[in-house]
Short mmCIF file of N, CA and C in Angstrom, two decimals:
data_model
loop_
_atom_site.label_atom_id
_atom_site.label_comp_id
_atom_site.label_asym_id
_atom_site.label_seq_id
_atom_site.Cartn_x
_atom_site.Cartn_y
_atom_site.Cartn_z
N UNK A 1 211.35 81.48 266.06
CA UNK A 1 210.06 81.36 265.42
C UNK A 1 209.41 82.73 265.35
N UNK A 2 208.87 83.05 264.20
CA UNK A 2 208.20 84.33 264.02
C UNK A 2 206.86 84.32 264.71
N UNK A 3 206.45 85.47 265.17
CA UNK A 3 205.15 85.61 265.81
C UNK A 3 204.06 85.76 264.78
N UNK A 4 202.95 86.27 265.21
CA UNK A 4 201.83 86.45 264.32
C UNK A 4 201.96 87.73 263.51
N UNK A 5 201.37 87.74 262.35
CA UNK A 5 201.36 88.95 261.52
C UNK A 5 200.33 89.90 262.09
N UNK A 6 200.70 91.16 262.11
CA UNK A 6 199.80 92.16 262.66
C UNK A 6 199.89 93.43 261.84
N UNK A 7 198.76 94.03 261.52
CA UNK A 7 198.76 95.32 260.83
C UNK A 7 198.12 96.37 261.72
N UNK A 8 197.72 96.01 262.91
CA UNK A 8 196.98 96.92 263.75
C UNK A 8 197.88 97.92 264.46
N UNK A 9 199.03 97.48 264.94
CA UNK A 9 199.88 98.35 265.73
C UNK A 9 200.76 99.24 264.86
N UNK A 10 201.12 100.36 265.45
CA UNK A 10 201.96 101.36 264.82
C UNK A 10 202.98 101.79 265.88
N UNK A 11 204.17 102.15 265.46
CA UNK A 11 205.20 102.54 266.42
C UNK A 11 205.85 103.86 266.00
N UNK A 12 206.13 104.68 266.99
CA UNK A 12 206.97 105.85 266.77
C UNK A 12 208.31 105.56 267.43
N UNK A 13 209.37 105.88 266.73
CA UNK A 13 210.72 105.58 267.19
C UNK A 13 211.51 106.88 267.17
N UNK A 14 211.99 107.29 268.31
CA UNK A 14 212.74 108.54 268.40
C UNK A 14 214.06 108.29 269.12
N UNK A 15 215.12 108.83 268.54
CA UNK A 15 216.45 108.71 269.16
C UNK A 15 216.80 110.04 269.81
N UNK A 16 217.28 109.96 271.04
CA UNK A 16 217.62 111.12 271.85
C UNK A 16 219.03 110.94 272.42
N UNK A 17 219.63 112.05 272.84
CA UNK A 17 220.91 112.00 273.55
C UNK A 17 220.72 112.70 274.89
N UNK A 18 221.36 112.18 275.90
CA UNK A 18 221.36 112.81 277.22
C UNK A 18 222.17 114.10 277.13
N UNK A 19 221.62 115.18 277.62
CA UNK A 19 222.30 116.47 277.54
C UNK A 19 223.50 116.50 278.49
N UNK A 20 224.47 117.31 278.12
CA UNK A 20 225.66 117.52 278.94
C UNK A 20 225.24 117.86 280.37
N UNK A 21 225.81 117.15 281.33
CA UNK A 21 225.53 117.41 282.74
C UNK A 21 224.34 116.65 283.30
N UNK A 22 223.52 116.06 282.44
CA UNK A 22 222.37 115.28 282.92
C UNK A 22 222.84 113.87 283.27
N UNK A 23 222.28 113.31 284.31
CA UNK A 23 222.66 111.97 284.77
C UNK A 23 221.65 110.93 284.31
N UNK A 24 222.16 109.78 283.88
CA UNK A 24 221.26 108.72 283.43
C UNK A 24 220.31 108.29 284.54
N UNK A 25 220.78 108.22 285.77
CA UNK A 25 219.91 107.81 286.88
C UNK A 25 218.72 108.76 287.01
N UNK A 26 218.96 110.06 286.85
CA UNK A 26 217.87 111.04 286.91
C UNK A 26 216.89 110.81 285.76
N UNK A 27 217.42 110.50 284.59
CA UNK A 27 216.58 110.22 283.43
C UNK A 27 215.69 109.01 283.70
N UNK A 28 216.27 107.93 284.18
CA UNK A 28 215.51 106.70 284.39
C UNK A 28 214.44 106.87 285.47
N UNK A 29 214.77 107.58 286.52
CA UNK A 29 213.78 107.86 287.56
C UNK A 29 212.64 108.70 287.00
N UNK A 30 212.99 109.72 286.25
CA UNK A 30 211.99 110.58 285.64
C UNK A 30 211.07 109.81 284.69
N UNK A 31 211.64 108.98 283.84
CA UNK A 31 210.84 108.21 282.90
C UNK A 31 209.88 107.29 283.65
N UNK A 32 210.38 106.61 284.66
CA UNK A 32 209.56 105.67 285.43
C UNK A 32 208.45 106.38 286.21
N UNK A 33 208.80 107.50 286.84
CA UNK A 33 207.84 108.17 287.72
C UNK A 33 206.92 109.16 287.02
N UNK A 34 207.36 109.74 285.91
CA UNK A 34 206.57 110.80 285.28
C UNK A 34 206.12 110.50 283.85
N UNK A 35 207.07 110.12 282.99
CA UNK A 35 206.73 109.94 281.58
C UNK A 35 205.80 108.76 281.34
N UNK A 36 206.13 107.61 281.88
CA UNK A 36 205.28 106.44 281.66
C UNK A 36 203.87 106.65 282.20
N UNK A 37 203.71 107.17 283.43
CA UNK A 37 202.33 107.43 283.89
C UNK A 37 201.59 108.43 283.00
N UNK A 38 202.29 109.43 282.49
CA UNK A 38 201.64 110.42 281.61
C UNK A 38 201.16 109.75 280.33
N UNK A 39 202.01 108.93 279.72
CA UNK A 39 201.64 108.28 278.47
C UNK A 39 200.55 107.23 278.65
N UNK A 40 200.40 106.70 279.84
CA UNK A 40 199.31 105.75 280.09
C UNK A 40 197.95 106.40 279.94
N UNK A 41 197.91 107.73 280.01
CA UNK A 41 196.66 108.47 279.89
C UNK A 41 196.31 108.79 278.43
N UNK A 42 197.21 108.50 277.51
CA UNK A 42 196.99 108.83 276.10
C UNK A 42 196.13 107.74 275.44
N UNK A 43 194.97 108.12 274.91
CA UNK A 43 194.14 107.12 274.22
C UNK A 43 194.91 106.50 273.04
N UNK A 44 194.88 105.19 272.97
CA UNK A 44 195.53 104.49 271.87
C UNK A 44 196.99 104.17 272.08
N UNK A 45 197.60 104.69 273.14
CA UNK A 45 199.00 104.37 273.44
C UNK A 45 199.05 103.05 274.19
N UNK A 46 199.73 102.07 273.62
CA UNK A 46 199.75 100.73 274.20
C UNK A 46 200.87 100.51 275.20
N UNK A 47 202.09 100.96 274.86
CA UNK A 47 203.24 100.74 275.74
C UNK A 47 204.43 101.53 275.22
N UNK A 48 205.41 101.69 276.10
CA UNK A 48 206.63 102.39 275.73
C UNK A 48 207.84 101.60 276.20
N UNK A 49 208.93 101.80 275.46
CA UNK A 49 210.21 101.22 275.83
C UNK A 49 211.27 102.30 275.66
N UNK A 50 212.28 102.26 276.51
CA UNK A 50 213.43 103.15 276.35
C UNK A 50 214.67 102.27 276.32
N UNK A 51 215.44 102.39 275.25
CA UNK A 51 216.65 101.60 275.06
C UNK A 51 217.87 102.51 275.12
N UNK A 52 218.96 101.99 275.65
CA UNK A 52 220.26 102.67 275.57
C UNK A 52 221.02 101.97 274.45
N UNK A 53 221.60 102.75 273.53
CA UNK A 53 222.29 102.16 272.39
C UNK A 53 223.56 102.93 272.08
N UNK A 54 224.61 102.19 271.70
CA UNK A 54 225.82 102.82 271.20
C UNK A 54 226.76 103.33 272.27
N UNK A 55 227.88 103.85 271.80
CA UNK A 55 228.90 104.43 272.67
C UNK A 55 229.55 105.59 271.93
N UNK A 56 229.32 106.82 272.29
CA UNK A 56 228.58 107.22 273.49
C UNK A 56 227.10 106.87 273.33
N UNK A 57 226.45 106.66 274.46
CA UNK A 57 225.07 106.18 274.37
C UNK A 57 224.09 107.22 273.84
N UNK A 58 223.13 106.72 273.10
CA UNK A 58 221.94 107.49 272.78
C UNK A 58 220.78 106.67 273.33
N UNK A 59 219.62 107.24 273.35
CA UNK A 59 218.45 106.59 273.93
C UNK A 59 217.37 106.53 272.87
N UNK A 60 216.81 105.35 272.69
CA UNK A 60 215.78 105.15 271.69
C UNK A 60 214.46 104.94 272.42
N UNK A 61 213.53 105.86 272.18
CA UNK A 61 212.20 105.78 272.78
C UNK A 61 211.26 105.17 271.74
N UNK A 62 210.71 104.02 272.07
CA UNK A 62 209.82 103.28 271.18
C UNK A 62 208.43 103.28 271.81
N UNK A 63 207.48 103.86 271.11
CA UNK A 63 206.11 103.93 271.61
C UNK A 63 205.20 103.16 270.66
N UNK A 64 204.44 102.23 271.21
CA UNK A 64 203.50 101.43 270.42
C UNK A 64 202.10 102.01 270.57
N UNK A 65 201.41 102.10 269.43
CA UNK A 65 200.07 102.66 269.35
C UNK A 65 199.12 101.63 268.77
N UNK A 66 197.84 101.77 269.07
CA UNK A 66 196.84 100.89 268.47
C UNK A 66 196.85 100.99 266.95
N UNK A 67 197.11 102.20 266.45
CA UNK A 67 197.09 102.44 265.01
C UNK A 67 197.80 103.76 264.71
N UNK A 68 198.08 103.97 263.43
CA UNK A 68 198.65 105.26 263.01
C UNK A 68 197.67 106.38 263.33
N UNK A 69 196.39 106.12 263.18
CA UNK A 69 195.38 107.13 263.49
C UNK A 69 195.45 107.55 264.96
N UNK A 70 195.72 106.60 265.87
CA UNK A 70 195.86 106.94 267.29
C UNK A 70 197.05 107.86 267.52
N UNK A 71 198.18 107.54 266.89
CA UNK A 71 199.38 108.37 267.04
C UNK A 71 199.16 109.75 266.43
N UNK A 72 198.53 109.78 265.27
CA UNK A 72 198.26 111.06 264.61
C UNK A 72 197.31 111.92 265.43
N UNK A 73 196.29 111.31 266.03
CA UNK A 73 195.33 112.05 266.85
C UNK A 73 196.04 112.68 268.05
N UNK A 74 196.91 111.91 268.70
CA UNK A 74 197.63 112.42 269.86
C UNK A 74 198.58 113.56 269.48
N UNK A 75 199.24 113.45 268.34
CA UNK A 75 200.21 114.48 267.95
C UNK A 75 199.53 115.71 267.35
N UNK A 76 198.25 115.61 267.02
CA UNK A 76 197.53 116.73 266.44
C UNK A 76 196.72 117.49 267.48
N UNK A 77 195.73 118.24 267.02
CA UNK A 77 194.92 119.07 267.91
C UNK A 77 194.22 118.28 269.02
N UNK A 78 193.84 117.04 268.76
CA UNK A 78 193.15 116.24 269.78
C UNK A 78 194.04 115.94 270.99
N UNK A 79 195.36 115.99 270.81
CA UNK A 79 196.28 115.73 271.91
C UNK A 79 196.70 116.97 272.68
N UNK A 80 196.18 118.13 272.29
CA UNK A 80 196.61 119.37 272.93
C UNK A 80 196.27 119.41 274.42
N UNK A 81 195.10 118.91 274.81
CA UNK A 81 194.72 118.91 276.23
C UNK A 81 195.72 118.08 277.04
N UNK A 82 196.13 116.93 276.50
CA UNK A 82 197.13 116.10 277.19
C UNK A 82 198.45 116.85 277.30
N UNK A 83 198.89 117.49 276.21
CA UNK A 83 200.16 118.25 276.25
C UNK A 83 200.08 119.40 277.24
N UNK A 84 198.93 120.06 277.31
CA UNK A 84 198.75 121.14 278.29
C UNK A 84 198.84 120.60 279.72
N UNK A 85 198.18 119.47 279.96
CA UNK A 85 198.18 118.87 281.30
C UNK A 85 199.58 118.44 281.72
N UNK A 86 200.40 118.00 280.78
CA UNK A 86 201.73 117.45 281.09
C UNK A 86 202.86 118.36 280.63
N UNK A 87 202.58 119.65 280.52
CA UNK A 87 203.57 120.62 280.05
C UNK A 87 204.86 120.58 280.86
N UNK A 88 204.76 120.51 282.19
CA UNK A 88 205.96 120.48 283.04
C UNK A 88 206.75 119.20 282.83
N UNK A 89 206.07 118.09 282.66
CA UNK A 89 206.74 116.81 282.42
C UNK A 89 207.48 116.85 281.08
N UNK A 90 206.83 117.36 280.06
CA UNK A 90 207.46 117.45 278.74
C UNK A 90 208.65 118.41 278.77
N UNK A 91 208.53 119.50 279.51
CA UNK A 91 209.63 120.46 279.63
C UNK A 91 210.82 119.82 280.34
N UNK A 92 210.55 119.02 281.36
CA UNK A 92 211.64 118.34 282.09
C UNK A 92 212.36 117.36 281.16
N UNK A 93 211.61 116.63 280.32
CA UNK A 93 212.20 115.72 279.36
C UNK A 93 213.20 116.48 278.48
N UNK A 94 212.78 117.65 278.00
CA UNK A 94 213.64 118.44 277.12
C UNK A 94 214.82 119.07 277.86
N UNK A 95 214.73 119.19 279.16
CA UNK A 95 215.88 119.62 279.96
C UNK A 95 216.93 118.52 280.02
N UNK A 96 216.49 117.28 280.02
CA UNK A 96 217.38 116.13 280.13
C UNK A 96 217.90 115.64 278.78
N UNK A 97 217.07 115.75 277.74
CA UNK A 97 217.34 115.07 276.47
C UNK A 97 217.40 116.03 275.29
N UNK A 98 218.21 115.64 274.30
CA UNK A 98 218.34 116.38 273.06
C UNK A 98 217.89 115.46 271.91
N UNK A 99 216.94 115.95 271.10
CA UNK A 99 216.38 115.16 270.01
C UNK A 99 217.42 114.92 268.92
N UNK A 100 217.44 113.70 268.36
CA UNK A 100 218.36 113.35 267.29
C UNK A 100 217.65 112.98 265.98
N UNK A 101 216.72 112.03 266.03
CA UNK A 101 216.02 111.62 264.82
C UNK A 101 214.75 110.86 265.16
N UNK A 102 213.88 110.75 264.15
CA UNK A 102 212.59 110.09 264.35
C UNK A 102 212.20 109.29 263.12
N UNK A 103 211.51 108.20 263.34
CA UNK A 103 210.85 107.49 262.26
C UNK A 103 209.62 106.80 262.81
N UNK A 104 208.69 106.54 261.92
CA UNK A 104 207.47 105.84 262.26
C UNK A 104 207.48 104.52 261.53
N UNK A 105 206.80 103.52 262.11
CA UNK A 105 206.81 102.20 261.51
C UNK A 105 205.51 101.46 261.83
N UNK A 106 205.03 100.71 260.86
CA UNK A 106 203.90 99.81 261.09
C UNK A 106 204.46 98.49 261.59
N UNK A 107 203.80 97.90 262.56
CA UNK A 107 204.19 96.58 263.04
C UNK A 107 203.61 95.56 262.06
N UNK A 108 204.47 94.77 261.42
CA UNK A 108 203.99 93.78 260.46
C UNK A 108 204.12 92.35 260.99
N UNK A 109 205.04 92.13 261.92
CA UNK A 109 205.17 90.84 262.59
C UNK A 109 205.47 91.10 264.05
N UNK A 110 204.82 90.36 264.91
CA UNK A 110 205.01 90.54 266.35
C UNK A 110 205.00 89.18 267.03
N UNK A 111 205.72 89.07 268.12
CA UNK A 111 205.70 87.80 268.86
C UNK A 111 205.30 88.02 270.28
#
């Protein structure tokens, strides 16, 4: 059964690969202990999910936002203070992960 129709939420979807020599266990601990708490401080960020997909695995980071405006505000100048505060956390993410692709999507049906 389909859920309710929604136009309020927006999602950013990014695919990443674990860098050579990085361990998945280290990634999962880092995401749980550092990334998720950091993103909880972002205005308009509702929740995050990290999926493992494929073989060899890639990782899909799905972030839900109240709106596209919320995501745009965070990625623009208004989010600079947050990026400055979490610079070490973001740097550690890039030590572990290699960016592959990105897309944005409006949530049109949710359950």
